[in-house]
PDB file of C-alpha atoms in Angstrom:
ATOM      1  CA  UNK A   1     107.063  98.497  94.678  1.00  0.00           C
ATOM      2  CA  UNK A   2     109.973 100.944  94.868  1.00  0.00           C
ATOM      3  CA  UNK A   3     107.749 103.974  94.293  1.00  0.00           C
ATOM      4  CA  UNK A   4     106.879 105.854  97.525  1.00  0.00           C
ATOM      5  CA  UNK A   5     103.182 105.795  98.465  1.00  0.00           C
ATOM      6  CA  UNK A   6     102.631 107.742 101.682  1.00  0.00           C
ATOM      7  CA  UNK A   7      98.843 107.401 101.325  1.00  0.00           C
ATOM      8  CA  UNK A   8      99.074 103.729 102.317  1.00  0.00           C
ATOM      9  CA  UNK A   9      99.448 104.775 105.957  1.00  0.00           C
ATOM     10  CA  UNK A  10      95.858 106.060 105.974  1.00  0.00           C
ATOM     11  CA  UNK A  11      94.161 104.910 102.747  1.00  0.00           C
ATOM     12  CA  UNK A  12      91.595 102.106 103.062  1.00  0.00           C
ATOM     13  CA  UNK A  13      92.002  99.815 100.034  1.00  0.00           C
ATOM     14  CA  UNK A  14      88.837  98.562  98.337  1.00  0.00           C
ATOM     15  CA  UNK A  15      88.320  96.129  95.461  1.00  0.00           C
ATOM     16  CA  UNK A  16      85.562  96.712  92.904  1.00  0.00           C
ATOM     17  CA  UNK A  17      84.471  94.398  90.055  1.00  0.00           C
ATOM     18  CA  UNK A  18      83.704  97.075  87.432  1.00  0.00           C
ATOM     19  CA  UNK A  19      83.705 100.769  86.578  1.00  0.00           C
ATOM     20  CA  UNK A  20      80.199 101.496  87.854  1.00  0.00           C
ATOM     21  CA  UNK A  21      79.724 103.886  90.751  1.00  0.00           C
ATOM     22  CA  UNK A  22      80.146 102.249  94.159  1.00  0.00           C
ATOM     23  CA  UNK A  23      79.501 103.310  97.736  1.00  0.00           C
ATOM     24  CA  UNK A  24      81.791 102.762 100.695  1.00  0.00           C
ATOM     25  CA  UNK A  25      79.802 102.108 103.866  1.00  0.00           C
ATOM     26  CA  UNK A  26      81.147 102.398 107.394  1.00  0.00           C
ATOM     27  CA  UNK A  27      78.485 101.515 110.012  1.00  0.00           C
ATOM     28  CA  UNK A  28      78.547 102.823 113.569  1.00  0.00           C
ATOM     29  CA  UNK A  29      76.418 101.182 116.246  1.00  0.00           C
ATOM     30  CA  UNK A  30      74.528 103.884 118.098  1.00  0.00           C
ATOM     31  CA  UNK A  31      73.639 102.097 121.331  1.00  0.00           C
ATOM     32  CA  UNK A  32      76.017 100.659 123.923  1.00  0.00           C
ATOM     33  CA  UNK A  33      75.945  97.002 124.890  1.00  0.00           C
ATOM     34  CA  UNK A  34      73.820  96.113 127.915  1.00  0.00           C
ATOM     35  CA  UNK A  35      73.894  93.262 130.405  1.00  0.00           C
ATOM     36  CA  UNK A  36      72.154  90.185 129.027  1.00  0.00           C
ATOM     37  CA  UNK A  37      69.011  89.420 131.028  1.00  0.00           C
ATOM     38  CA  UNK A  38      68.367  86.030 132.530  1.00  0.00           C
ATOM     39  CA  UNK A  39      67.064  83.761 129.810  1.00  0.00           C
ATOM     40  CA  UNK A  40      69.631  85.041 127.305  1.00  0.00           C
ATOM     41  CA  UNK A  41      67.411  87.552 125.476  1.00  0.00           C
ATOM     42  CA  UNK A  42      69.346  90.333 123.737  1.00  0.00           C
ATOM     43  CA  UNK A  43      67.927  93.775 123.069  1.00  0.00           C
ATOM     44  CA  UNK A  44      67.987  95.203 119.571  1.00  0.00           C
ATOM     45  CA  UNK A  45      70.339  98.079 118.804  1.00  0.00           C
ATOM     46  CA  UNK A  46      70.587 100.504 115.919  1.00  0.00           C
ATOM     47  CA  UNK A  47      73.257 101.669 113.515  1.00  0.00           C
ATOM     48  CA  UNK A  48      74.016 104.685 111.394  1.00  0.00           C
ATOM     49  CA  UNK A  49      76.175 104.658 108.290  1.00  0.00           C
ATOM     50  CA  UNK A  50      78.917 106.892 106.975  1.00  0.00           C
ATOM     51  CA  UNK A  51      78.767 106.563 103.192  1.00  0.00           C
ATOM     52  CA  UNK A  52      81.080 107.787 100.456  1.00  0.00           C
ATOM     53  CA  UNK A  53      80.353 107.349  96.736  1.00  0.00           C
ATOM     54  CA  UNK A  54      83.365 106.514  94.591  1.00  0.00           C
ATOM     55  CA  UNK A  55      84.311 105.019  91.248  1.00  0.00           C
ATOM     56  CA  UNK A  56      87.419 103.961  89.391  1.00  0.00           C
ATOM     57  CA  UNK A  57      88.722 104.807  85.942  1.00  0.00           C
ATOM     58  CA  UNK A  58      91.440 103.560  83.600  1.00  0.00           C
ATOM     59  CA  UNK A  59      94.632 105.591  83.252  1.00  0.00           C
ATOM     60  CA  UNK A  60      97.167 104.724  80.596  1.00  0.00           C
ATOM     61  CA  UNK A  61      99.947 105.752  78.196  1.00  0.00           C
ATOM     62  CA  UNK A  62     101.752 104.443  75.110  1.00  0.00           C
ATOM     63  CA  UNK A  63     105.461 104.751  74.263  1.00  0.00           C
ATOM     64  CA  UNK A  64     106.681 103.910  70.742  1.00  0.00           C
ATOM     65  CA  UNK A  65     110.299 103.846  69.568  1.00  0.00           C
ATOM     66  CA  UNK A  66     111.677 103.698  66.046  1.00  0.00           C
ATOM     67  CA  UNK A  67     113.883 100.664  65.260  1.00  0.00           C
ATOM     68  CA  UNK A  68     116.827 102.986  64.571  1.00  0.00           C
ATOM     69  CA  UNK A  69     116.520 104.525  68.037  1.00  0.00           C
ATOM     70  CA  UNK A  70     116.748 101.069  69.551  1.00  0.00           C
ATOM     71  CA  UNK A  71     119.853 100.187  67.545  1.00  0.00           C
ATOM     72  CA  UNK A  72     121.510 103.493  68.483  1.00  0.00           C
ATOM     73  CA  UNK A  73     120.771 103.070  72.190  1.00  0.00           C
ATOM     74  CA  UNK A  74     124.324 102.397  73.363  1.00  0.00           C
ATOM     75  CA  UNK A  75     123.466 102.967  77.039  1.00  0.00           C
ATOM     76  CA  UNK A  76     120.534 100.559  77.150  1.00  0.00           C
ATOM     77  CA  UNK A  77     118.151 103.265  78.340  1.00  0.00           C
ATOM     78  CA  UNK A  78     115.171 101.681  76.650  1.00  0.00           C
ATOM     79  CA  UNK A  79     115.661  98.495  78.649  1.00  0.00           C
ATOM     80  CA  UNK A  80     114.290 100.486  81.598  1.00  0.00           C
ATOM     81  CA  UNK A  81     111.174 101.621  79.730  1.00  0.00           C
ATOM     82  CA  UNK A  82     108.840  99.139  81.426  1.00  0.00           C
ATOM     83  CA  UNK A  83     110.096 100.053  84.901  1.00  0.00           C
ATOM     84  CA  UNK A  84     109.808 103.785  84.180  1.00  0.00           C
ATOM     85  CA  UNK A  85     106.248 103.434  82.879  1.00  0.00           C
ATOM     86  CA  UNK A  86     105.263 101.377  85.909  1.00  0.00           C
ATOM     87  CA  UNK A  87     106.685 104.038  88.212  1.00  0.00           C
ATOM     88  CA  UNK A  88     104.793 106.722  86.288  1.00  0.00           C
ATOM     89  CA  UNK A  89     101.562 104.802  86.832  1.00  0.00           C
ATOM     90  CA  UNK A  90     102.188 104.545  90.586  1.00  0.00           C
ATOM     91  CA  UNK A  91     102.947 108.272  90.730  1.00  0.00           C
ATOM     92  CA  UNK A  92      99.634 108.952  88.994  1.00  0.00           C
ATOM     93  CA  UNK A  93      97.864 106.963  91.699  1.00  0.00           C
ATOM     94  CA  UNK A  94      99.447 109.084  94.441  1.00  0.00           C
ATOM     95  CA  UNK A  95      98.635 112.223  92.432  1.00  0.00           C
ATOM     96  CA  UNK A  96      94.958 111.284  92.396  1.00  0.00           C
ATOM     97  CA  UNK A  97      94.819 110.396  96.097  1.00  0.00           C
ATOM     98  CA  UNK A  98      96.345 113.696  97.197  1.00  0.00           C
ATOM     99  CA  UNK A  99      94.359 115.711  94.679  1.00  0.00           C
ATOM    100  CA  UNK A 100      91.267 114.172  96.309  1.00  0.00           C
ATOM    101  CA  UNK A 101      92.504 115.186  99.774  1.00  0.00           C
ATOM    102  CA  UNK A 102      93.432 118.723  98.662  1.00  0.00           C
ATOM    103  CA  UNK A 103      90.188 119.302  96.740  1.00  0.00           C
ATOM    104  CA  UNK A 104      88.271 118.756 100.008  1.00  0.00           C
ATOM    105  CA  UNK A 105      84.906 117.937  98.448  1.00  0.00           C
ATOM    106  CA  UNK A 106      81.933 118.399 100.701  1.00  0.00           C
ATOM    107  CA  UNK A 107      83.722 120.145 102.353  1.00  0.00           C
ATOM    108  CA  UNK A 108      85.211 117.142 104.108  1.00  0.00           C
ATOM    109  CA  UNK A 109      87.493 119.218 106.347  1.00  0.00           C
ATOM    110  CA  UNK A 110      85.207 121.749 108.029  1.00  0.00           C
ATOM    111  CA  UNK A 111      84.211 123.182 111.386  1.00  0.00           C
ATOM    112  CA  UNK A 112      80.919 121.319 111.024  1.00  0.00           C
ATOM    113  CA  UNK A 113      82.835 118.033 111.006  1.00  0.00           C
ATOM    114  CA  UNK A 114      85.039 119.232 113.882  1.00  0.00           C
ATOM    115  CA  UNK A 115      88.145 118.300 111.898  1.00  0.00           C
ATOM    116  CA  UNK A 116      89.539 121.663 110.734  1.00  0.00           C
ATOM    117  CA  UNK A 117      91.973 123.809 112.718  1.00  0.00           C
ATOM    118  CA  UNK A 118      92.190 127.467 111.697  1.00  0.00           C
ATOM    119  CA  UNK A 119      93.786 130.595 113.089  1.00  0.00           C
ATOM    120  CA  UNK A 120      97.233 131.887 113.990  1.00  0.00           C
ATOM    121  CA  UNK A 121      97.942 129.102 116.469  1.00  0.00           C
ATOM    122  CA  UNK A 122      97.550 126.235 114.005  1.00  0.00           C
ATOM    123  CA  UNK A 123     101.097 126.246 112.657  1.00  0.00           C
ATOM    124  CA  UNK A 124     102.710 122.892 113.419  1.00  0.00           C
ATOM    125  CA  UNK A 125     103.855 122.657 117.033  1.00  0.00           C
ATOM    126  CA  UNK A 126     103.445 120.418 120.048  1.00  0.00           C
ATOM    127  CA  UNK A 127     100.411 122.448 121.121  1.00  0.00           C
ATOM    128  CA  UNK A 128      98.659 122.403 117.741  1.00  0.00           C
ATOM    129  CA  UNK A 129      99.347 118.694 117.234  1.00  0.00           C
ATOM    130  CA  UNK A 130      97.784 118.028 120.633  1.00  0.00           C
ATOM    131  CA  UNK A 131      94.734 120.042 119.527  1.00  0.00           C
ATOM    132  CA  UNK A 132      94.423 117.887 116.400  1.00  0.00           C
ATOM    133  CA  UNK A 133      94.829 114.690 118.403  1.00  0.00           C
ATOM    134  CA  UNK A 134      92.169 115.855 120.868  1.00  0.00           C
ATOM    135  CA  UNK A 135      89.817 116.737 117.992  1.00  0.00           C
ATOM    136  CA  UNK A 136      90.016 113.180 116.653  1.00  0.00           C
ATOM    137  CA  UNK A 137      89.859 111.463 120.036  1.00  0.00           C
ATOM    138  CA  UNK A 138      86.704 113.357 121.000  1.00  0.00           C
ATOM    139  CA  UNK A 139      84.735 112.499 117.866  1.00  0.00           C
ATOM    140  CA  UNK A 140      81.325 111.038 118.752  1.00  0.00           C
ATOM    141  CA  UNK A 141      78.389 109.521 116.917  1.00  0.00           C
ATOM    142  CA  UNK A 142      74.887 111.010 116.769  1.00  0.00           C
ATOM    143  CA  UNK A 143      74.025 109.415 120.120  1.00  0.00           C
ATOM    144  CA  UNK A 144      77.022 110.940 121.877  1.00  0.00           C
ATOM    145  CA  UNK A 145      79.054 107.731 122.021  1.00  0.00           C
ATOM    146  CA  UNK A 146      82.831 108.048 121.690  1.00  0.00           C
ATOM    147  CA  UNK A 147      84.110 106.378 118.525  1.00  0.00           C
ATOM    148  CA  UNK A 148      87.604 105.490 119.808  1.00  0.00           C
ATOM    149  CA  UNK A 149      89.302 106.564 116.574  1.00  0.00           C
ATOM    150  CA  UNK A 150      93.030 106.785 117.278  1.00  0.00           C
ATOM    151  CA  UNK A 151      95.350 109.224 115.461  1.00  0.00           C
ATOM    152  CA  UNK A 152      97.975 107.252 113.559  1.00  0.00           C
ATOM    153  CA  UNK A 153      99.873 109.387 111.036  1.00  0.00           C
ATOM    154  CA  UNK A 154     100.964 113.003 110.721  1.00  0.00           C
ATOM    155  CA  UNK A 155     101.375 113.972 107.049  1.00  0.00           C
ATOM    156  CA  UNK A 156     103.312 117.137 106.253  1.00  0.00           C
ATOM    157  CA  UNK A 157     104.909 118.818 103.206  1.00  0.00           C
ATOM    158  CA  UNK A 158     108.729 118.804 102.937  1.00  0.00           C
ATOM    159  CA  UNK A 159     108.858 122.389 104.213  1.00  0.00           C
ATOM    160  CA  UNK A 160     107.585 121.189 107.617  1.00  0.00           C
ATOM    161  CA  UNK A 161     109.602 117.998 107.932  1.00  0.00           C
ATOM    162  CA  UNK A 162     112.184 119.445 110.340  1.00  0.00           C
ATOM    163  CA  UNK A 163     109.468 120.917 112.533  1.00  0.00           C
ATOM    164  CA  UNK A 164     107.512 117.669 112.440  1.00  0.00           C
ATOM    165  CA  UNK A 165     110.532 115.612 113.459  1.00  0.00           C
ATOM    166  CA  UNK A 166     111.267 118.031 116.290  1.00  0.00           C
ATOM    167  CA  UNK A 167     107.690 117.787 117.531  1.00  0.00           C
ATOM    168  CA  UNK A 168     107.588 113.984 117.376  1.00  0.00           C
ATOM    169  CA  UNK A 169     111.169 113.084 118.303  1.00  0.00           C
ATOM    170  CA  UNK A 170     112.494 115.704 120.740  1.00  0.00           C
ATOM    171  CA  UNK A 171     112.735 114.453 124.311  1.00  0.00           C
ATOM    172  CA  UNK A 172     112.577 117.917 125.841  1.00  0.00           C
ATOM    173  CA  UNK A 173     111.083 121.269 124.879  1.00  0.00           C
ATOM    174  CA  UNK A 174     111.661 124.782 126.159  1.00  0.00           C
ATOM    175  CA  UNK A 175     109.182 125.528 128.928  1.00  0.00           C
ATOM    176  CA  UNK A 176     108.427 128.403 131.314  1.00  0.00           C
ATOM    177  CA  UNK A 177     110.184 128.477 134.683  1.00  0.00           C
ATOM    178  CA  UNK A 178     109.133 125.663 137.011  1.00  0.00           C
ATOM    179  CA  UNK A 179     107.142 123.962 134.217  1.00  0.00           C
ATOM    180  CA  UNK A 180     107.817 120.416 132.925  1.00  0.00           C
ATOM    181  CA  UNK A 181     110.232 120.195 129.998  1.00  0.00           C
ATOM    182  CA  UNK A 182     109.248 116.760 128.684  1.00  0.00           C
ATOM    183  CA  UNK A 183     107.731 116.522 125.208  1.00  0.00           C
ATOM    184  CA  UNK A 184     104.168 115.240 125.559  1.00  0.00           C
ATOM    185  CA  UNK A 185     103.870 114.729 121.794  1.00  0.00           C
ATOM    186  CA  UNK A 186     106.980 112.575 121.454  1.00  0.00           C
ATOM    187  CA  UNK A 187     106.242 109.501 119.308  1.00  0.00           C
ATOM    188  CA  UNK A 188     102.514 110.267 119.521  1.00  0.00           C
ATOM    189  CA  UNK A 189     101.983 109.284 115.871  1.00  0.00           C
ATOM    190  CA  UNK A 190     103.959 108.167 112.827  1.00  0.00           C
ATOM    191  CA  UNK A 191     105.275 110.684 110.299  1.00  0.00           C
ATOM    192  CA  UNK A 192     104.990 110.834 106.503  1.00  0.00           C
ATOM    193  CA  UNK A 193     106.558 113.507 104.288  1.00  0.00           C
ATOM    194  CA  UNK A 194     104.478 114.169 101.166  1.00  0.00           C
ATOM    195  CA  UNK A 195     105.767 116.690  98.568  1.00  0.00           C
ATOM    196  CA  UNK A 196     102.421 116.865  96.768  1.00  0.00           C
ATOM    197  CA  UNK A 197     100.919 118.812  99.676  1.00  0.00           C
ATOM    198  CA  UNK A 198     103.010 121.878  98.789  1.00  0.00           C
ATOM    199  CA  UNK A 199     103.160 121.442  94.987  1.00  0.00           C
ATOM    200  CA  UNK A 200     101.487 124.695  93.967  1.00  0.00           C
ATOM    201  CA  UNK A 201     102.757 124.290  90.390  1.00  0.00           C
ATOM    202  CA  UNK A 202     100.540 121.217  89.987  1.00  0.00           C
ATOM    203  CA  UNK A 203      97.693 121.770  92.438  1.00  0.00           C
ATOM    204  CA  UNK A 204      97.535 125.567  92.533  1.00  0.00           C
ATOM    205  CA  UNK A 205      96.000 127.257  95.556  1.00  0.00           C
ATOM    206  CA  UNK A 206      94.848 123.901  96.948  1.00  0.00           C
ATOM    207  CA  UNK A 207      98.447 123.153  97.924  1.00  0.00           C
ATOM    208  CA  UNK A 208     100.158 124.849 100.860  1.00  0.00           C
ATOM    209  CA  UNK A 209     103.615 125.030 102.403  1.00  0.00           C
ATOM    210  CA  UNK A 210     102.144 125.295 105.909  1.00  0.00           C
ATOM    211  CA  UNK A 211      99.038 123.096 106.013  1.00  0.00           C
ATOM    212  CA  UNK A 212      99.358 119.660 107.628  1.00  0.00           C
ATOM    213  CA  UNK A 213      97.145 116.638 108.208  1.00  0.00           C
ATOM    214  CA  UNK A 214      96.485 114.076 110.910  1.00  0.00           C
ATOM    215  CA  UNK A 215      94.895 110.766 109.888  1.00  0.00           C
ATOM    216  CA  UNK A 216      93.593 107.732 111.699  1.00  0.00           C
ATOM    217  CA  UNK A 217      94.652 104.257 110.627  1.00  0.00           C
ATOM    218  CA  UNK A 218      93.585 102.902 107.242  1.00  0.00           C
ATOM    219  CA  UNK A 219      91.006 100.719 109.027  1.00  0.00           C
ATOM    220  CA  UNK A 220      89.225 103.911 110.126  1.00  0.00           C
ATOM    221  CA  UNK A 221      88.676 104.759 106.423  1.00  0.00           C
ATOM    222  CA  UNK A 222      89.539 108.454 106.254  1.00  0.00           C
ATOM    223  CA  UNK A 223      90.227 107.961 102.520  1.00  0.00           C
ATOM    224  CA  UNK A 224      89.136 105.184 100.153  1.00  0.00           C
ATOM    225  CA  UNK A 225      91.527 103.977  97.429  1.00  0.00           C
ATOM    226  CA  UNK A 226      89.897 101.463  95.091  1.00  0.00           C
ATOM    227  CA  UNK A 227      91.276  99.087  92.455  1.00  0.00           C
ATOM    228  CA  UNK A 228      89.675  96.930  89.783  1.00  0.00           C
ATOM    229  CA  UNK A 229      89.502  93.359  91.088  1.00  0.00           C
ATOM    230  CA  UNK A 230      91.958  94.285  93.825  1.00  0.00           C
ATOM    231  CA  UNK A 231      94.916  94.666  91.451  1.00  0.00           C
ATOM    232  CA  UNK A 232      97.147  97.286  93.081  1.00  0.00           C
ATOM    233  CA  UNK A 233      99.890  97.377  90.441  1.00  0.00           C
ATOM    234  CA  UNK A 234      99.806  98.649  86.842  1.00  0.00           C
ATOM    235  CA  UNK A 235      99.970  96.461  83.761  1.00  0.00           C
ATOM    236  CA  UNK A 236     102.891  97.111  81.388  1.00  0.00           C
ATOM    237  CA  UNK A 237     102.915  95.335  78.002  1.00  0.00           C
ATOM    238  CA  UNK A 238     105.558  95.167  75.276  1.00  0.00           C
ATOM    239  CA  UNK A 239     104.847  94.965  71.525  1.00  0.00           C
ATOM    240  CA  UNK A 240     107.765  94.039  69.284  1.00  0.00           C
ATOM    241  CA  UNK A 241     108.631  94.856  65.682  1.00  0.00           C
ATOM    242  CA  UNK A 242     106.360  92.098  64.409  1.00  0.00           C
ATOM    243  CA  UNK A 243     103.191  93.528  65.954  1.00  0.00           C
ATOM    244  CA  UNK A 244     102.358  95.985  63.129  1.00  0.00           C
ATOM    245  CA  UNK A 245     103.497  95.404  59.562  1.00  0.00           C
ATOM    246  CA  UNK A 246     102.959  99.082  58.718  1.00  0.00           C
ATOM    247  CA  UNK A 247     105.325 100.396  61.404  1.00  0.00           C
ATOM    248  CA  UNK A 248     108.953  99.472  62.003  1.00  0.00           C
ATOM    249  CA  UNK A 249     108.849 100.287  65.692  1.00  0.00           C
ATOM    250  CA  UNK A 250     108.338  98.768  69.120  1.00  0.00           C
ATOM    251  CA  UNK A 251     105.866  99.931  71.754  1.00  0.00           C
ATOM    252  CA  UNK A 252     105.212  99.724  75.479  1.00  0.00           C
ATOM    253  CA  UNK A 253     101.724 100.176  76.851  1.00  0.00           C
ATOM    254  CA  UNK A 254     100.858 100.832  80.498  1.00  0.00           C
ATOM    255  CA  UNK A 255      97.398 101.005  82.073  1.00  0.00           C
ATOM    256  CA  UNK A 256      96.053 101.055  85.606  1.00  0.00           C
ATOM    257  CA  UNK A 257      92.520 100.980  87.024  1.00  0.00           C
ATOM    258  CA  UNK A 258      91.958 102.913  90.247  1.00  0.00           C
ATOM    259  CA  UNK A 259      90.035 105.660  92.016  1.00  0.00           C
ATOM    260  CA  UNK A 260      89.953 107.539  95.318  1.00  0.00           C
ATOM    261  CA  UNK A 261      87.435 109.301  97.549  1.00  0.00           C
ATOM    262  CA  UNK A 262      87.189 110.917 100.967  1.00  0.00           C
ATOM    263  CA  UNK A 263      85.215 108.721 103.350  1.00  0.00           C
ATOM    264  CA  UNK A 264      85.001 109.268 107.133  1.00  0.00           C
ATOM    265  CA  UNK A 265      85.763 112.850 108.254  1.00  0.00           C
ATOM    266  CA  UNK A 266      85.957 111.742 111.888  1.00  0.00           C
ATOM    267  CA  UNK A 267      89.239 109.953 111.092  1.00  0.00           C
ATOM    268  CA  UNK A 268      91.037 112.978 109.637  1.00  0.00           C
ATOM    269  CA  UNK A 269      92.039 116.474 110.781  1.00  0.00           C
ATOM    270  CA  UNK A 270      93.459 119.318 108.690  1.00  0.00           C
ATOM    271  CA  UNK A 271      95.306 122.331 110.027  1.00  0.00           C
ATOM    272  CA  UNK A 272      95.649 125.315 107.719  1.00  0.00           C
ATOM    273  CA  UNK A 273      98.859 126.389 109.396  1.00  0.00           C
ATOM    274  CA  UNK A 274      99.792 129.947 110.224  1.00  0.00           C
ATOM    275  CA  UNK A 275      98.568 132.430 107.645  1.00  0.00           C
TER     276      UNK A 275
END
């Protein structure tokens, strides 16, 4: 519970009963409601579905320590083994979620989905954030109906945190002569700082120091994060000296069942940032 998980601000949690492939379904009604005629008869409407296939897998690790190491542990470091392994499992979950976002399968973020900002003016600023907000607010279904998806969270790498806070928290901005100086983007959305977005050592060219993301609420399902039987915490087990007669050692075992997938592109916007 102490491990940061910025994806929870936009990740829709799902529970699955097994490791078979599953499909997330988000229906959208394509026809507006109409006045009910006298007699109470309702007209039939239609619906289209946004679907996203996903599955979960088991991730785990084993730590074994010789009896002599335990006896020599004057600082009690091994008493924290279970906590450390649990934290490692939660970090792996966040790794997978952001690897899914950065991989951009589909592609999920694209001009065809009207959720990708490119060009020299897409570095993070009040103006570019307003462009991203407008892109999400104007998303429509196949029948031209507005979907009313509201931007909820701006997610940026640590290199953009100062800029992001200035954009979202400043009361005034520099403006041309005789123009308003109020900040129209102030408190427009929440802010999350995610270091994985710029971790080129781990994610290579998929990561960026300048790219940033705008997500709708988790209920809008921009990203699916699934767990076996709804269990959102890892299992850590301890095996003492008596567990194996052939080995004079103790062991800790951690495992965690989860998966992630991109779901509804209308609830997410990516800006590449200034090249």
